[in-house]
Short mmCIF file of C-alpha atoms in Angstrom, two decimals:
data_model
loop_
_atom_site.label_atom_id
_atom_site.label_comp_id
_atom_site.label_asym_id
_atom_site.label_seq_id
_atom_site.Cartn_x
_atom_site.Cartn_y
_atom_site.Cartn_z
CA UNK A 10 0.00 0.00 0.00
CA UNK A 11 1.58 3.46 -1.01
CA UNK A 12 1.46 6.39 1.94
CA UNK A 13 0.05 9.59 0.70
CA UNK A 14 1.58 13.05 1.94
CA UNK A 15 1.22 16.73 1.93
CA UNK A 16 4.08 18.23 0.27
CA UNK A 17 4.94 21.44 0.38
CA UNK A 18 6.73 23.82 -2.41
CA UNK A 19 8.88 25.86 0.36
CA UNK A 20 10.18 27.96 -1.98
CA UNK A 21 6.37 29.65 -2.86
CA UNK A 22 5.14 29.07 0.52
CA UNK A 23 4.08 32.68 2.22
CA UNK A 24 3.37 30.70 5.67
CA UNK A 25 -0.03 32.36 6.23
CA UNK A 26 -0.57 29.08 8.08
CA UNK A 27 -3.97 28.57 6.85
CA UNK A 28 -3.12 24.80 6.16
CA UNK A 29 -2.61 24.68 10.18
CA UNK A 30 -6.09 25.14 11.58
CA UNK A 31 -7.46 23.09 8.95
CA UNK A 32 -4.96 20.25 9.64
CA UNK A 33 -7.12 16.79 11.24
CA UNK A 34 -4.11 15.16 12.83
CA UNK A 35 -2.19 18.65 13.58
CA UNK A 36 0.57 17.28 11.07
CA UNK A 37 1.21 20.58 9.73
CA UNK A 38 3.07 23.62 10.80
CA UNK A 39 5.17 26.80 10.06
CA UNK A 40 8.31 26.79 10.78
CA UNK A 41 9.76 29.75 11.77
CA UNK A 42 7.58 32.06 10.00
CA UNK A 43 9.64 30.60 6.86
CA UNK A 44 7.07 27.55 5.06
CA UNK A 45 4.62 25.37 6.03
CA UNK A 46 6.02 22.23 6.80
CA UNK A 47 4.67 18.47 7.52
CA UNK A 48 5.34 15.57 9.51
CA UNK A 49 5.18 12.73 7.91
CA UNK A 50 4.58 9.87 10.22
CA UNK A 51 1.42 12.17 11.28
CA UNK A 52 0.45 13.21 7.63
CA UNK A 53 -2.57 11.06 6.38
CA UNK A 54 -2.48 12.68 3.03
CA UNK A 55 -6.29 13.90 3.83
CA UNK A 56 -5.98 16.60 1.16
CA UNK A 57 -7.72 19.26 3.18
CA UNK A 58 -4.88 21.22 3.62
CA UNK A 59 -4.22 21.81 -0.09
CA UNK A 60 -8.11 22.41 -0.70
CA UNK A 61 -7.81 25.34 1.68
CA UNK A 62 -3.91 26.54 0.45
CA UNK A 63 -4.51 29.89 -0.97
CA UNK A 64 -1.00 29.99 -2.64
CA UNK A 65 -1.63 26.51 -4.57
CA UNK A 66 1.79 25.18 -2.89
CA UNK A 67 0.58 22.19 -1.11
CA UNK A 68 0.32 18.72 -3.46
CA UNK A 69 -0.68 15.08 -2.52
CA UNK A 70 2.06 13.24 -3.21
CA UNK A 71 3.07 9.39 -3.07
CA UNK A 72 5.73 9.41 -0.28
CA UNK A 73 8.43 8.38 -1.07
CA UNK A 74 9.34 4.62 -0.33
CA UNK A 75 12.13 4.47 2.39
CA UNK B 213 -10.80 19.44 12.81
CA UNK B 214 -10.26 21.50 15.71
CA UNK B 215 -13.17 22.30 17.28
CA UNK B 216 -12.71 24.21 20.46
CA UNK B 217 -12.23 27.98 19.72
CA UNK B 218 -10.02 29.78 21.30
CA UNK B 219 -10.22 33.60 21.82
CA UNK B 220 -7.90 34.24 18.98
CA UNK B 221 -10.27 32.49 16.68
CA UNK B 222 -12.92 36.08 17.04
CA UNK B 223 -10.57 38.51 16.32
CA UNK B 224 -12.33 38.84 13.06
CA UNK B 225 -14.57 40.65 15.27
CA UNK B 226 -12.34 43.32 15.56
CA UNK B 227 -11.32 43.79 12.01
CA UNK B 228 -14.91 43.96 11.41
CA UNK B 229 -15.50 46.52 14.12
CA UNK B 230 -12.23 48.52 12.80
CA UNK B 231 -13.82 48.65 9.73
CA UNK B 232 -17.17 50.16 11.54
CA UNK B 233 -15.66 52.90 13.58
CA UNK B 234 -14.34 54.52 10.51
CA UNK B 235 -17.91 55.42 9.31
CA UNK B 236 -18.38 56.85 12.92
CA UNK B 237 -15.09 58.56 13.65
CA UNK B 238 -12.49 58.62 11.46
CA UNK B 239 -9.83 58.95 14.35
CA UNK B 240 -10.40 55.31 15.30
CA UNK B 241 -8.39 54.53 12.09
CA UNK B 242 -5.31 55.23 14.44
CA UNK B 243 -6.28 51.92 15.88
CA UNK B 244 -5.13 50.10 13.05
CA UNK B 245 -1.37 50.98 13.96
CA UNK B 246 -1.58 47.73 15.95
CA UNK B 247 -1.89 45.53 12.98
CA UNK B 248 1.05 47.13 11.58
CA UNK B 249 2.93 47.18 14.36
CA UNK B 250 2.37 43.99 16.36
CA UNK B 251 3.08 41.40 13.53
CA UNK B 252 6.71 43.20 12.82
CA UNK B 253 7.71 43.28 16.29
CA UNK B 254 6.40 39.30 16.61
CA UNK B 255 8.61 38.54 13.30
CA UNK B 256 11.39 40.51 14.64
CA UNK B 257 11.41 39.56 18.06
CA UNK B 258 9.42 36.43 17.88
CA UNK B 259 11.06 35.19 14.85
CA UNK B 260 7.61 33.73 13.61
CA UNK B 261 4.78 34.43 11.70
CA UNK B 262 2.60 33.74 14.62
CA UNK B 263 0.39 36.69 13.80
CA UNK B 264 -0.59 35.51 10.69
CA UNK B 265 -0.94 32.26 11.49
CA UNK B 266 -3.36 33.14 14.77
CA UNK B 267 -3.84 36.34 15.39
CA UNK B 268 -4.21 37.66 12.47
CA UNK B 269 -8.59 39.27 12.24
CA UNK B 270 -8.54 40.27 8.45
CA UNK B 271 -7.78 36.53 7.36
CA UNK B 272 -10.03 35.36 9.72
CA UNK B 273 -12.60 37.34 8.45
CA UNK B 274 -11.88 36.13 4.83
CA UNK B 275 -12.21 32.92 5.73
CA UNK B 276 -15.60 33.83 7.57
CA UNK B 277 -16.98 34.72 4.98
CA UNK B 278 -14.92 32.73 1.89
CA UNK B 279 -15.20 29.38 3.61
CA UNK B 280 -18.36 29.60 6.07
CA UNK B 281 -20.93 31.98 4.51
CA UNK B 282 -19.83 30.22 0.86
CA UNK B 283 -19.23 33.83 -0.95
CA UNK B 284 -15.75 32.30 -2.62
CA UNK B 285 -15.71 30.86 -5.77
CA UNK B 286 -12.92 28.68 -4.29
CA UNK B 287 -10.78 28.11 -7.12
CA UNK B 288 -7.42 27.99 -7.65
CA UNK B 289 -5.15 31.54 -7.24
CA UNK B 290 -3.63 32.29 -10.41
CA UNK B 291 0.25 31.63 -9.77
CA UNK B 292 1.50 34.89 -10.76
CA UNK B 293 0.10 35.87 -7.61
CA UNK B 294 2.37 33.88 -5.20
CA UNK B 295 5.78 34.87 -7.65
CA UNK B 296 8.46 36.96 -6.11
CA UNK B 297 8.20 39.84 -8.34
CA UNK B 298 4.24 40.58 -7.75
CA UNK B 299 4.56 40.15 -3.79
CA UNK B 300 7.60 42.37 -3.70
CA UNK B 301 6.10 44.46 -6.42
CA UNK B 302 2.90 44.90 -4.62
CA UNK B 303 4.76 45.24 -1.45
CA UNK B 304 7.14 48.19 -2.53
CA UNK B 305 3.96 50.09 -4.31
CA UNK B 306 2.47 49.61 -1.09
CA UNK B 307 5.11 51.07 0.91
CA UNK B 308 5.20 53.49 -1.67
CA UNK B 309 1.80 55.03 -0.81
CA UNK B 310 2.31 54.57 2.65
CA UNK B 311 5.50 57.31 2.70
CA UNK B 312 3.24 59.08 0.19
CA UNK B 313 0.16 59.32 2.54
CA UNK B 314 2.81 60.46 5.62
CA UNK B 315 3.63 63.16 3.26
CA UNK B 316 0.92 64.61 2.85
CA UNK B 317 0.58 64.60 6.70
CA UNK B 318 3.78 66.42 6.81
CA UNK B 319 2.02 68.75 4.41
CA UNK B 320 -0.74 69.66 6.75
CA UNK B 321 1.47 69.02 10.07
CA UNK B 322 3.26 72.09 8.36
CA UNK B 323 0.55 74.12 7.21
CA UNK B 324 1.29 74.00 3.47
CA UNK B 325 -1.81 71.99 2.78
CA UNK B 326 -5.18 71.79 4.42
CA UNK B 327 -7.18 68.90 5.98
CA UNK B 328 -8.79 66.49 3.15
CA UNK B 329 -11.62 65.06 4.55
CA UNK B 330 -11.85 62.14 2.31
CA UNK B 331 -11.55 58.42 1.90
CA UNK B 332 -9.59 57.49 -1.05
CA UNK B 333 -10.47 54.38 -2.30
CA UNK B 334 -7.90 51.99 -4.64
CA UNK B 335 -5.62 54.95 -4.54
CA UNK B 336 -7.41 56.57 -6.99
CA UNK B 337 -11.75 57.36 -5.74
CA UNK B 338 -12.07 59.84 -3.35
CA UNK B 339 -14.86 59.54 -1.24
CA UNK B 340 -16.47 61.94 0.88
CA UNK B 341 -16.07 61.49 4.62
CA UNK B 342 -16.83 64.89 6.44
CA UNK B 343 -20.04 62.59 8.42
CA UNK B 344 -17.02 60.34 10.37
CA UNK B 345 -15.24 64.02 11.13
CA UNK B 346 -15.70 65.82 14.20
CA UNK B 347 -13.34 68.08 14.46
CA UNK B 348 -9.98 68.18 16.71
CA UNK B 349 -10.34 70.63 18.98
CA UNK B 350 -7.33 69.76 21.40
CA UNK B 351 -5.75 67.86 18.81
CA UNK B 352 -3.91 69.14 15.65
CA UNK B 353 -5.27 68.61 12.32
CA UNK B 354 -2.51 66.33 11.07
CA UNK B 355 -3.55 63.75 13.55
CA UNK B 356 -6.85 63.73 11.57
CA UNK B 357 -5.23 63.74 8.13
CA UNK B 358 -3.38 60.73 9.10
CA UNK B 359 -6.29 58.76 9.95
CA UNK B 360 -8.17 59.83 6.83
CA UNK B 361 -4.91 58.43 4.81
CA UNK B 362 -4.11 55.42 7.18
CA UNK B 363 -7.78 54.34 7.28
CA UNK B 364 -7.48 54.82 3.25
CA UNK B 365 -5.19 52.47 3.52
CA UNK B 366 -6.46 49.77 5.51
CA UNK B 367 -10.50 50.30 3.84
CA UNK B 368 -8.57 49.91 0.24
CA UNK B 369 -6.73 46.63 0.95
CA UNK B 370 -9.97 44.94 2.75
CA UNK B 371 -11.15 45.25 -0.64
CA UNK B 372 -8.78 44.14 -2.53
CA UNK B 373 -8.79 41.34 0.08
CA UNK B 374 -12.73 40.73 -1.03
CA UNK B 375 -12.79 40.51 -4.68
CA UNK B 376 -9.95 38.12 -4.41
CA UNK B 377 -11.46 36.11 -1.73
CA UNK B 378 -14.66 36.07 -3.92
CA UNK B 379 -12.37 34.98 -7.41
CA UNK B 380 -10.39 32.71 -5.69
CA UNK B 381 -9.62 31.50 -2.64
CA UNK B 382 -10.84 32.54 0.55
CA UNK B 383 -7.61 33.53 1.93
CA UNK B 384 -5.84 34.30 -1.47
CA UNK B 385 -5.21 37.90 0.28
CA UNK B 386 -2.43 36.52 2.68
CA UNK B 387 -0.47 35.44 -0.46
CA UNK B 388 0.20 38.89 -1.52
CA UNK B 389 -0.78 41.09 1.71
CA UNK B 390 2.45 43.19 2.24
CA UNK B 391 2.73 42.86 6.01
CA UNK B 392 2.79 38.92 5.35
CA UNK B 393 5.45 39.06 2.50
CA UNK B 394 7.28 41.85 5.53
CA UNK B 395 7.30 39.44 8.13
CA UNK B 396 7.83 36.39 6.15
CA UNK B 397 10.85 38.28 4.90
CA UNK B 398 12.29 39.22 8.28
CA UNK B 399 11.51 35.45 8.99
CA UNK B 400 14.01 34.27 6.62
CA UNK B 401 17.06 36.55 6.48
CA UNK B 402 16.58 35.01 10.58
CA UNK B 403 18.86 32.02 11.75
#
């Protein structure tokens, strides 16, 4: 079974942190005022998060197999 | 979801009511100084973007009515948007008017020009606003010229902030609001 994440493009990011109070499992946060960022063991690749992204920087991706 | 608000989660109450008072009495526009103030010293001193992220009323409010009361479109914000060269583009013609509208403050601070009392909307409609003036009579008249220009300021990018959240998405404002592309900024050129 493949894992699904939120990935974020950290380089368009303008950490408004609207992707954090939308967040089910509290997997996503800013760090440092810089980009949104996401845990991965806690990301369950809901998709809400990029629904609500007004920048269009957050994409569902596969994660990557370890 | 989280469910249980917190008392951050009504400060879209006071943007609301900030937007109010400056129908009643323009000098309650100097209120607004706190939402220019606060999130700097938070990204200087804090070293986050905590004031966006929480504290922030106006995005609140956008995503009152954007996500809640359905009045966004909710598609996708065209990327040009989010690029470098439109957020520091918008951000420097922003900063732009904003030395422009202390100058003409100076102006009437120095008695060259006399008190404009109007709203000017998009930088370019001015709007009558004598019914939120009451005079200053133990304060000087620049004090009232700057709220007239700050309150110009803050009515003009609410706006902006609307027919954006309407086109696309609710919060589509914070992606090029200049005090988020400030702090952010501060944010990064930090350890």
């Amino acid at each position: 079974m493949t894992k699904k994440n939120a990935v974020v493009d950290k380089e368009f990011c303008v950490a408004c942190g609207a992707c954090t109070k939308v967040c089910p499992k509290n997997a996503i946060s800013v760090f440092c005022g810089k980009y949104a960022v996401t845990a991965e063991n806690l990301c369950i690749g809901c998709g809400i998060c990029e629904k609500i992204c007004p920048a269009g920087v957050i994409d569902i991706m596969e994660a990557r197999t370890l | 979801m989280k469910t249980k608000k917190k008392w951050n989660d009504w400060l879209w109450i006071w943007s609301a009511l900030y937007l109010s008072l400056g129908f009643f009495n323009i000098m309650f526009a100097w209120l607004g100084l706190i939402c220019f103030i606060t999130p700097l010293l938070v990204a200087i001193f804090g070293k986050s973007k905590a004031y966006c992220n929480s504290y922030c009323g106006r995005s609140q409010l956008f995503n009152l009515l954007g996500n809640k009361l359905h009045l966004s479109r909710n598609k996708p914000t065209p990327k040009w948007v989010r690029s470098k060269w439109w957020r520091y583009g918008f951000l420097t013609f922003f900063m732009t008017m904003f030395l422009n509208m202390l100058y003409v403050t100076f102006l009437v601070f120095n008695g060259t020009n006399g008190l404009k009392q109007a709203v000017k909307l998009l930088w370019t409609f001015k709007l009558p606003w004598q019914f939120a003036y009451h005079g200053t009579p133990f304060i000087a008249e620049w004090t009232a010229q700057f709220a007239f220009g700050f309150y110009s300021i803050m009515l003009t990018s609410t706006v902006l902030g609307i027919i954006t959240m309407i086109l696309f998405k609710p919060r589509s404002w914070c992606v090029y609001c200049p005090m988020g592309t400030m702090t952010q900024t501060i944010c990064r050129i930090q350890k």
